[in-house]
mmCIF file of C-alpha atoms in Angstrom:
data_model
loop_
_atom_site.group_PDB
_atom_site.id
_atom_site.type_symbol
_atom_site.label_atom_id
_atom_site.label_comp_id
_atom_site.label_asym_id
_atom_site.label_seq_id
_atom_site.Cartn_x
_atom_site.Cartn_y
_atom_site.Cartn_z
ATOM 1 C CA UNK A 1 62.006 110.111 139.510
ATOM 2 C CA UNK A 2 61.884 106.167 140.275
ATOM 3 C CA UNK A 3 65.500 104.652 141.292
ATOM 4 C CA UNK A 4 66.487 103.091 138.270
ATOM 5 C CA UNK A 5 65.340 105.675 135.769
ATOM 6 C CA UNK A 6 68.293 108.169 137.930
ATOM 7 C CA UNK A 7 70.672 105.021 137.757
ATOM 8 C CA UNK A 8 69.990 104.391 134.136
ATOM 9 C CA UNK A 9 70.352 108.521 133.322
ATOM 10 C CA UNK A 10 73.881 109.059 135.233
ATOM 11 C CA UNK A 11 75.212 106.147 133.442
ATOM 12 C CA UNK A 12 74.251 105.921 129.906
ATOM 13 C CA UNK A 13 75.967 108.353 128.166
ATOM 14 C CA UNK A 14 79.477 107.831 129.350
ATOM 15 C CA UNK A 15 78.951 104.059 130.125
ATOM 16 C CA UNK A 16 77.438 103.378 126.293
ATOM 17 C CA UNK A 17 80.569 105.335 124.939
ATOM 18 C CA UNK A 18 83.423 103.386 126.963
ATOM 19 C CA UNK A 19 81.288 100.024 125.723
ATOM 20 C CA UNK A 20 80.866 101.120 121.844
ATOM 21 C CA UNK A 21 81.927 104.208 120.265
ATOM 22 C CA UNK A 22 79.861 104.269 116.818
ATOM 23 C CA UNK A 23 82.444 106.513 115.387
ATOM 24 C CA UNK A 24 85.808 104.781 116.318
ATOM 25 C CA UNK A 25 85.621 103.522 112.780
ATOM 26 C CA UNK A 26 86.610 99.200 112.087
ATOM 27 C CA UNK A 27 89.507 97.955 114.531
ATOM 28 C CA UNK A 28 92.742 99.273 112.788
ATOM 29 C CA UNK A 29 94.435 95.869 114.021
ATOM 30 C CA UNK A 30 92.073 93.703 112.423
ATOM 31 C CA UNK A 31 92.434 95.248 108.825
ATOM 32 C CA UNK A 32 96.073 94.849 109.087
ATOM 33 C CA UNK A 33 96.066 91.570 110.125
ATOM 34 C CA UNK A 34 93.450 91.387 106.864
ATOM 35 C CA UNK A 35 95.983 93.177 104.781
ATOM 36 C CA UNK A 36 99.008 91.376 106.047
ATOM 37 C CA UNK A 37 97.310 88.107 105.146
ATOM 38 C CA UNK A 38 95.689 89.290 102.007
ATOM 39 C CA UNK A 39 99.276 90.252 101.046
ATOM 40 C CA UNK A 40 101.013 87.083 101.831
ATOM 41 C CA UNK A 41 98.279 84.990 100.373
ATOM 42 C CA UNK A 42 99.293 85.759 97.290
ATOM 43 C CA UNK A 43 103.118 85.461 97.525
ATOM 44 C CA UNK A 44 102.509 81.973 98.942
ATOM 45 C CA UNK A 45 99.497 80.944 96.602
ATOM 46 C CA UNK A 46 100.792 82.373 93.402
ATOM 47 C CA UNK A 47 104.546 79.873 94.149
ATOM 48 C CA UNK A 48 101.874 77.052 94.985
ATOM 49 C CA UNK A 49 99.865 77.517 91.751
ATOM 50 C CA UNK A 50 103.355 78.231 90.012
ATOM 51 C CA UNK A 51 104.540 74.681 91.180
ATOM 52 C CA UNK A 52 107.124 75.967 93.510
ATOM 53 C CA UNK A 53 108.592 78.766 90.649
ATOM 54 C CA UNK A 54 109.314 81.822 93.112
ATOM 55 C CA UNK A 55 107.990 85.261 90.965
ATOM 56 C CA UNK A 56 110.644 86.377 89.068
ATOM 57 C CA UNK A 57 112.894 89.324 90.100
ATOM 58 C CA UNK A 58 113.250 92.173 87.676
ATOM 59 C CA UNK A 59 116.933 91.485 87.719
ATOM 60 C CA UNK A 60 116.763 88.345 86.307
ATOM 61 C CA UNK A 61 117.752 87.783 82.774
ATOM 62 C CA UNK A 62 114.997 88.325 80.413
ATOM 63 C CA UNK A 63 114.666 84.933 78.820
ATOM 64 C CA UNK A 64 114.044 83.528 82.885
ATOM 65 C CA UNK A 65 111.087 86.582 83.332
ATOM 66 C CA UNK A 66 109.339 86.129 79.871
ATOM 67 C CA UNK A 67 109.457 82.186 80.221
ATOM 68 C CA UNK A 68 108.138 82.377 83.624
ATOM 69 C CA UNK A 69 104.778 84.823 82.955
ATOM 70 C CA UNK A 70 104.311 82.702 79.405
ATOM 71 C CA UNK A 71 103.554 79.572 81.622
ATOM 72 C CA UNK A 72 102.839 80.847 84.611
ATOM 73 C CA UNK A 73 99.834 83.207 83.361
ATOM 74 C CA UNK A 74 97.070 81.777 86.192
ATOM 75 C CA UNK A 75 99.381 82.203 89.087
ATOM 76 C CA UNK A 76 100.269 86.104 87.968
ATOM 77 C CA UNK A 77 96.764 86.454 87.761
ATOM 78 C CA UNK A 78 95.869 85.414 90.959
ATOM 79 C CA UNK A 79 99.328 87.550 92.518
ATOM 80 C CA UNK A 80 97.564 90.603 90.994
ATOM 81 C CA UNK A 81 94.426 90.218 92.258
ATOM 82 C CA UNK A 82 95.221 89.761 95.767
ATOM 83 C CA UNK A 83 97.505 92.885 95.663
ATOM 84 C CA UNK A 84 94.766 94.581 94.517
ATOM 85 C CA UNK A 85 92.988 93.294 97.104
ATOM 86 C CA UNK A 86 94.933 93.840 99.619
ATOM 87 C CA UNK A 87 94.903 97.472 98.664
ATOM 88 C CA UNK A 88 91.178 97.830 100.417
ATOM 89 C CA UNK A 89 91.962 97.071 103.946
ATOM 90 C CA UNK A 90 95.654 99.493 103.888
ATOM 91 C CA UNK A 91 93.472 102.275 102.772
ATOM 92 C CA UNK A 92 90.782 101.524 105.978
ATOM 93 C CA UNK A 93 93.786 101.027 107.869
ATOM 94 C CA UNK A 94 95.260 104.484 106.858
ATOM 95 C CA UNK A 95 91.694 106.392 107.545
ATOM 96 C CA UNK A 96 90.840 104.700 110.559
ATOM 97 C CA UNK A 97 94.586 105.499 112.226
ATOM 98 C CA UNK A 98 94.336 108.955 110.800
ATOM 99 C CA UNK A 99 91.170 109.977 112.374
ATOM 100 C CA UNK A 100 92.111 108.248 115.835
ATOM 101 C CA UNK A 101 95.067 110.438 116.262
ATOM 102 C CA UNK A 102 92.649 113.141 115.777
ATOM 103 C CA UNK A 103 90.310 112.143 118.573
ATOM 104 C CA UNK A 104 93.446 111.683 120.686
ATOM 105 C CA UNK A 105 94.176 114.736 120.610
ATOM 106 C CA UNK A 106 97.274 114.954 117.797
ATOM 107 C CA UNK A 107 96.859 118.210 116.005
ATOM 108 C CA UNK A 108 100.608 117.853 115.195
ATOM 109 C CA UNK A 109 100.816 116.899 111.649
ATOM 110 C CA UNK A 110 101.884 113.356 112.025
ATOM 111 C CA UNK A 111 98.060 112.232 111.734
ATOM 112 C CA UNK A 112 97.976 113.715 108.382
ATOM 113 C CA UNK A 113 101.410 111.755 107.289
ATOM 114 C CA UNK A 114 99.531 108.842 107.943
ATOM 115 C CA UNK A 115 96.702 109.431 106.352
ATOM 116 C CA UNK A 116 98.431 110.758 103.057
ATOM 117 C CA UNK A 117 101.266 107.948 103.344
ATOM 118 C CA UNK A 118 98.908 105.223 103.796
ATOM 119 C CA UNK A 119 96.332 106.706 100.933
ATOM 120 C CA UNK A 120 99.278 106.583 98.286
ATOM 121 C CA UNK A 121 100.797 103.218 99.827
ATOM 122 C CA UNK A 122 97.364 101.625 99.183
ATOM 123 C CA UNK A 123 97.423 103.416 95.544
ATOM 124 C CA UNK A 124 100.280 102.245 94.361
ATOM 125 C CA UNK A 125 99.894 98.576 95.704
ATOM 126 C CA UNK A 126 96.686 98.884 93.672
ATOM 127 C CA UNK A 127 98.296 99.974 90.818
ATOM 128 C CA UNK A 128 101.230 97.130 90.837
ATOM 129 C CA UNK A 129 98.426 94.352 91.204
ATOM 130 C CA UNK A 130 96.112 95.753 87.841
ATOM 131 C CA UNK A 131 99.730 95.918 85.878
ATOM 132 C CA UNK A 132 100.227 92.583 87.212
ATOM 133 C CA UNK A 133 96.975 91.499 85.913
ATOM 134 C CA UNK A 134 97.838 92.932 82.955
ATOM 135 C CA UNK A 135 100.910 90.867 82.650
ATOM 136 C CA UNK A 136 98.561 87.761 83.147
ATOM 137 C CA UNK A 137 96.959 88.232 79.920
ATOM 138 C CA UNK A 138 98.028 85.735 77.074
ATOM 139 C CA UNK A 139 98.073 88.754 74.524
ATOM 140 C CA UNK A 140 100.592 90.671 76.641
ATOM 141 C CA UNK A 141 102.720 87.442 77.966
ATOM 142 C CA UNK A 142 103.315 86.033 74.216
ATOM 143 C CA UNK A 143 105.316 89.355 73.754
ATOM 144 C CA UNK A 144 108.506 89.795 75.329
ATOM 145 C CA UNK A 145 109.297 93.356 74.473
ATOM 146 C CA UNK A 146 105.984 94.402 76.620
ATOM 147 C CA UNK A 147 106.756 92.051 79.414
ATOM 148 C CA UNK A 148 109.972 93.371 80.262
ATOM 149 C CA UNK A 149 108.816 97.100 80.569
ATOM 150 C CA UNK A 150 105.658 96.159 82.176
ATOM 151 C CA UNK A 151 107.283 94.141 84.809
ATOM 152 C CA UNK A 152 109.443 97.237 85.794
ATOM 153 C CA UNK A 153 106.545 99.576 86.339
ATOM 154 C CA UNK A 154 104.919 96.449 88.471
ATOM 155 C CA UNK A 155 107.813 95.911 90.582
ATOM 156 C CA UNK A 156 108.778 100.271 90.623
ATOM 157 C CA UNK A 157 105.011 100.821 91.871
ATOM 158 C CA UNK A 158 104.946 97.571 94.124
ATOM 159 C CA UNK A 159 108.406 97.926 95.152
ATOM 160 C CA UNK A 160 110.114 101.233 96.072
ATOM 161 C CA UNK A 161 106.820 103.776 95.402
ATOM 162 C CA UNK A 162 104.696 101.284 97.925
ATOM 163 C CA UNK A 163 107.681 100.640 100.158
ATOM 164 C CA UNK A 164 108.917 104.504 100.699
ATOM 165 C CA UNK A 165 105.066 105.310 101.427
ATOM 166 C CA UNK A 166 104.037 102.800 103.686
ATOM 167 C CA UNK A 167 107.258 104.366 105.880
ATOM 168 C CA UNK A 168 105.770 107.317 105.842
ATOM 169 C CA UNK A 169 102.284 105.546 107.357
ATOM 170 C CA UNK A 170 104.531 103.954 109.896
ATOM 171 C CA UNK A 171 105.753 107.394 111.058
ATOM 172 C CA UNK A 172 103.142 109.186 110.924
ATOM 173 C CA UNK A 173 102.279 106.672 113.658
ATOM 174 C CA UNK A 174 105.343 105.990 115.180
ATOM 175 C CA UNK A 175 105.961 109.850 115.938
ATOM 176 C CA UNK A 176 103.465 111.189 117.698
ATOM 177 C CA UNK A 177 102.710 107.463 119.182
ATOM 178 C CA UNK A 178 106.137 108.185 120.487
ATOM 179 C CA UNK A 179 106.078 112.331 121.323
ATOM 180 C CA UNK A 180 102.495 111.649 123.201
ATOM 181 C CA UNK A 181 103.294 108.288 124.883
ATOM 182 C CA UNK A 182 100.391 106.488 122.645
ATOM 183 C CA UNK A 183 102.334 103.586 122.057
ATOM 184 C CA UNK A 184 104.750 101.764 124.327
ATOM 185 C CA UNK A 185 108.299 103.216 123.896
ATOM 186 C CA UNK A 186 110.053 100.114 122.248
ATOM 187 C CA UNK A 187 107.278 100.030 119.551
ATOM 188 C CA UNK A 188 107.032 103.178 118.605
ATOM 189 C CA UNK A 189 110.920 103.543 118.476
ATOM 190 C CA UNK A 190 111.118 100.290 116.700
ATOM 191 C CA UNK A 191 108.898 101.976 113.930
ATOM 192 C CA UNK A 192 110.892 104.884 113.159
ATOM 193 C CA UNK A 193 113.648 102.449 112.556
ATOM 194 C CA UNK A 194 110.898 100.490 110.210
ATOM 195 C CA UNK A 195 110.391 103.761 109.213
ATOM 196 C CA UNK A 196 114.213 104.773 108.405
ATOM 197 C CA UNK A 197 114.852 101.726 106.045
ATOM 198 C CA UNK A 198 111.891 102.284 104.435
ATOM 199 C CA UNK A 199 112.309 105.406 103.187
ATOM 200 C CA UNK A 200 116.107 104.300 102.592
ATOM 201 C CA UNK A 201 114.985 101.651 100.423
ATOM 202 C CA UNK A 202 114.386 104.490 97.606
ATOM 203 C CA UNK A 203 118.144 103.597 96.941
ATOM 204 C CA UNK A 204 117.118 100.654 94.746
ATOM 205 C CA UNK A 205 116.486 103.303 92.035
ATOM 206 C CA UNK A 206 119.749 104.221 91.967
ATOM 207 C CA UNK A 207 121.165 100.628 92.651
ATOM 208 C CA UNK A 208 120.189 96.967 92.540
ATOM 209 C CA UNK A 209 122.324 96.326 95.658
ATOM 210 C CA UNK A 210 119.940 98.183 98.079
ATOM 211 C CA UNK A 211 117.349 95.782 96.835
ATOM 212 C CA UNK A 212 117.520 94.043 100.182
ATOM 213 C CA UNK A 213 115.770 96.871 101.838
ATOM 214 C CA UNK A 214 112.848 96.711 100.254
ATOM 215 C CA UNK A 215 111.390 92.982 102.118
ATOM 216 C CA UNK A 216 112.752 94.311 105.839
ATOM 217 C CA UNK A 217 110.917 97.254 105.276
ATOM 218 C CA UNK A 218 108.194 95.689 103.530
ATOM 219 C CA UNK A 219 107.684 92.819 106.209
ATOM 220 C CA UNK A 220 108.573 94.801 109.192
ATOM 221 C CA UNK A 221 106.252 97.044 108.704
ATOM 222 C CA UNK A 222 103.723 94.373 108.106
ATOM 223 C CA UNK A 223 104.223 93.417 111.324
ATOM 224 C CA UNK A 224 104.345 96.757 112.948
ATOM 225 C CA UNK A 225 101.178 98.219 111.547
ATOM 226 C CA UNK A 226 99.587 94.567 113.121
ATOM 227 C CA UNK A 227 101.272 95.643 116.397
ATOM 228 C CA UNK A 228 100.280 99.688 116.769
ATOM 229 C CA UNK A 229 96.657 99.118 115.301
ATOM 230 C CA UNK A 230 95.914 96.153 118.332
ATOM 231 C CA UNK A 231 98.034 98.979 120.935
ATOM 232 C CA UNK A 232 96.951 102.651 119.657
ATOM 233 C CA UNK A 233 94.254 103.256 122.412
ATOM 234 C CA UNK A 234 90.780 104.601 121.785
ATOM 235 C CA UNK A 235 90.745 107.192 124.333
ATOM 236 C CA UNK A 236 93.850 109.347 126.326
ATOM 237 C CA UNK A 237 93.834 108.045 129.681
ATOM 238 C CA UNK A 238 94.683 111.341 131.901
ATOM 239 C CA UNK A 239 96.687 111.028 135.015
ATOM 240 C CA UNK A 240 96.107 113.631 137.723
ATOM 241 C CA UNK A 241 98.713 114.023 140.424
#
C-alpha cells in the first residue's frame, strides 16, 4: 500500500470527527445568542415603534393598559411576533444541549430536565407572543373587557410559566455541568443560583411584590444559556494518571 494511502487511512476517521462531527447538531451558543437577540429585539423595537411608551405592566391601572394597546396596535404586533420568533432558536437550543449531554456521557437525568424544561420554555414563549398578536388586532384592542383578561394570560404564559421553565433548562445544565466538571465551576454554580430565582419567581402568582424576580431570572439566564452553550464541550477530554 503506497505511503499516503496508509497516512490518509490511520487518520481519517478520528481526524474528520475532531474537525466536523455531522451529528453535533447547530452550535448551542449561537442559537442563544439568536434567541437572546431575537428576544430583546422586540422589547427595544416595540418602545421604538411605541414612541418611547414602555409595554404596559399588568399591574397598571386598566385605563393606562387599554389606552396603550388601542394606539399602540403595530408595536404589540411586532412584540408578538418576535416572541414567537424567538421561540424557534430556545427549542434548538433545548435539543441540541439535551442530546450533547447524552454524547458526554450524562445518563443522569439532568439531560432530560433540559430537554423537557427548554421544550415547554419555548412553548409557552410561543404561546405569550400569538396572545400578544392577538391583542394587536383592532377588533380585540377596541374592547377593554377582552384586553384586560387577555393581557394576563400573555404576561402568566410569558412571565412566570416561561420564567419557572427556562430554570429548569438552566439546571438541567448547570447540574450535571457541575457534578461532571463540564462547565467551569463558577458558571455552573452561578446557574443554579439563575436557576434558584427562577423557579422562586413562581411567587408572583401569589404576590405582585415578587414581580422583581421574574427580569433577573429572565435576563440572567439569557446570559447564562449564551455562556454554557459557547463552554459545554463537544467531547469528554479523559485524563489518565
Amino acid at each position: 500500500m503506497p505511503a499516503h494511502a496508509e497516512a490518509t487511512e490511520a487518520t481519517t476517521p478520528e481526524a474528520t470527527r475532531t474537525r466536523r462531527d455531522p451529528q453535533a447538531g447547530p452550535p448551542p451558543g449561537i442559537l442563544a445568542v439568536v434567541f437572546t437577540a431575537l428576544f430583546l429585539a422586540g422589547l427595544v423595537l416595540t418602545t421604538l415603534l411605541a414612541g418611547g411608551d414602555t409595554f404596559p405592566s399588568p399591574f397598571g391601572s386598566t385605563d393606562t393598559v387599554t389606552s396603550y394597546f388601542r394606539d399602540h396596535s403595530g408595536a404589540v404586533r411586532v412584540s408578538g411576533t418576535l416572541q414567537f420568533a424567538a421561540s424557534v432558536p430556545l427549542a434548538i437550543y433545548a435539543a441540541t444541549v439535551s442530546a450533547r449531554l447524552h454524547k458526554l456521557g450524562i445518563r443522569a437525568p439532568g439531560a432530560t430536565i433540559a430537554l423537557a424544561g427548554g421544550v415547554l420554555a419555548s412553548a409557552f414563549l410561543a404561546c405569550s407572543g400569538l396572545v400578544t398578536w392577538v391583542l394587536s388586532q383592532p377588533a380585540v384592542a377596541e374592547h377593554p373587557d377582552a384586553v384586560r383578561p387577555l393581557q394576563y394570560l400573555a404576561f402568566g404564559l410569558g412571565g412566570p410559566a416561561h420564567v419557572v421553565l427556562l430554570g429548569l433548562l438552566v439546571a438541567g445544565i448547570a447540574v450535571p455541568g457541575l457534578l461532571a466538571g463540564l462547565l467551569p465551576r463558577p458558571l455552573a454554580l452561578t446557574g443554579l443560583a439563575v436557576a434558584t430565582v427562577a423557579e422562586l419567581s413562581t411567587l408572583v402568582l401569589l404576590t405582585d411584590a415578587a414581580a422583581l424576580l421574574l427580569p433577573v431570572a429572565r435576563f440572567a439566564g439569557l446570559l447564562w444559556l449564551v455562556a454554557a452553550g459557547f463552554l459545554l464541550p463537544r467531547r469528554r477530554v479523559r485524563t489518565e494518571a
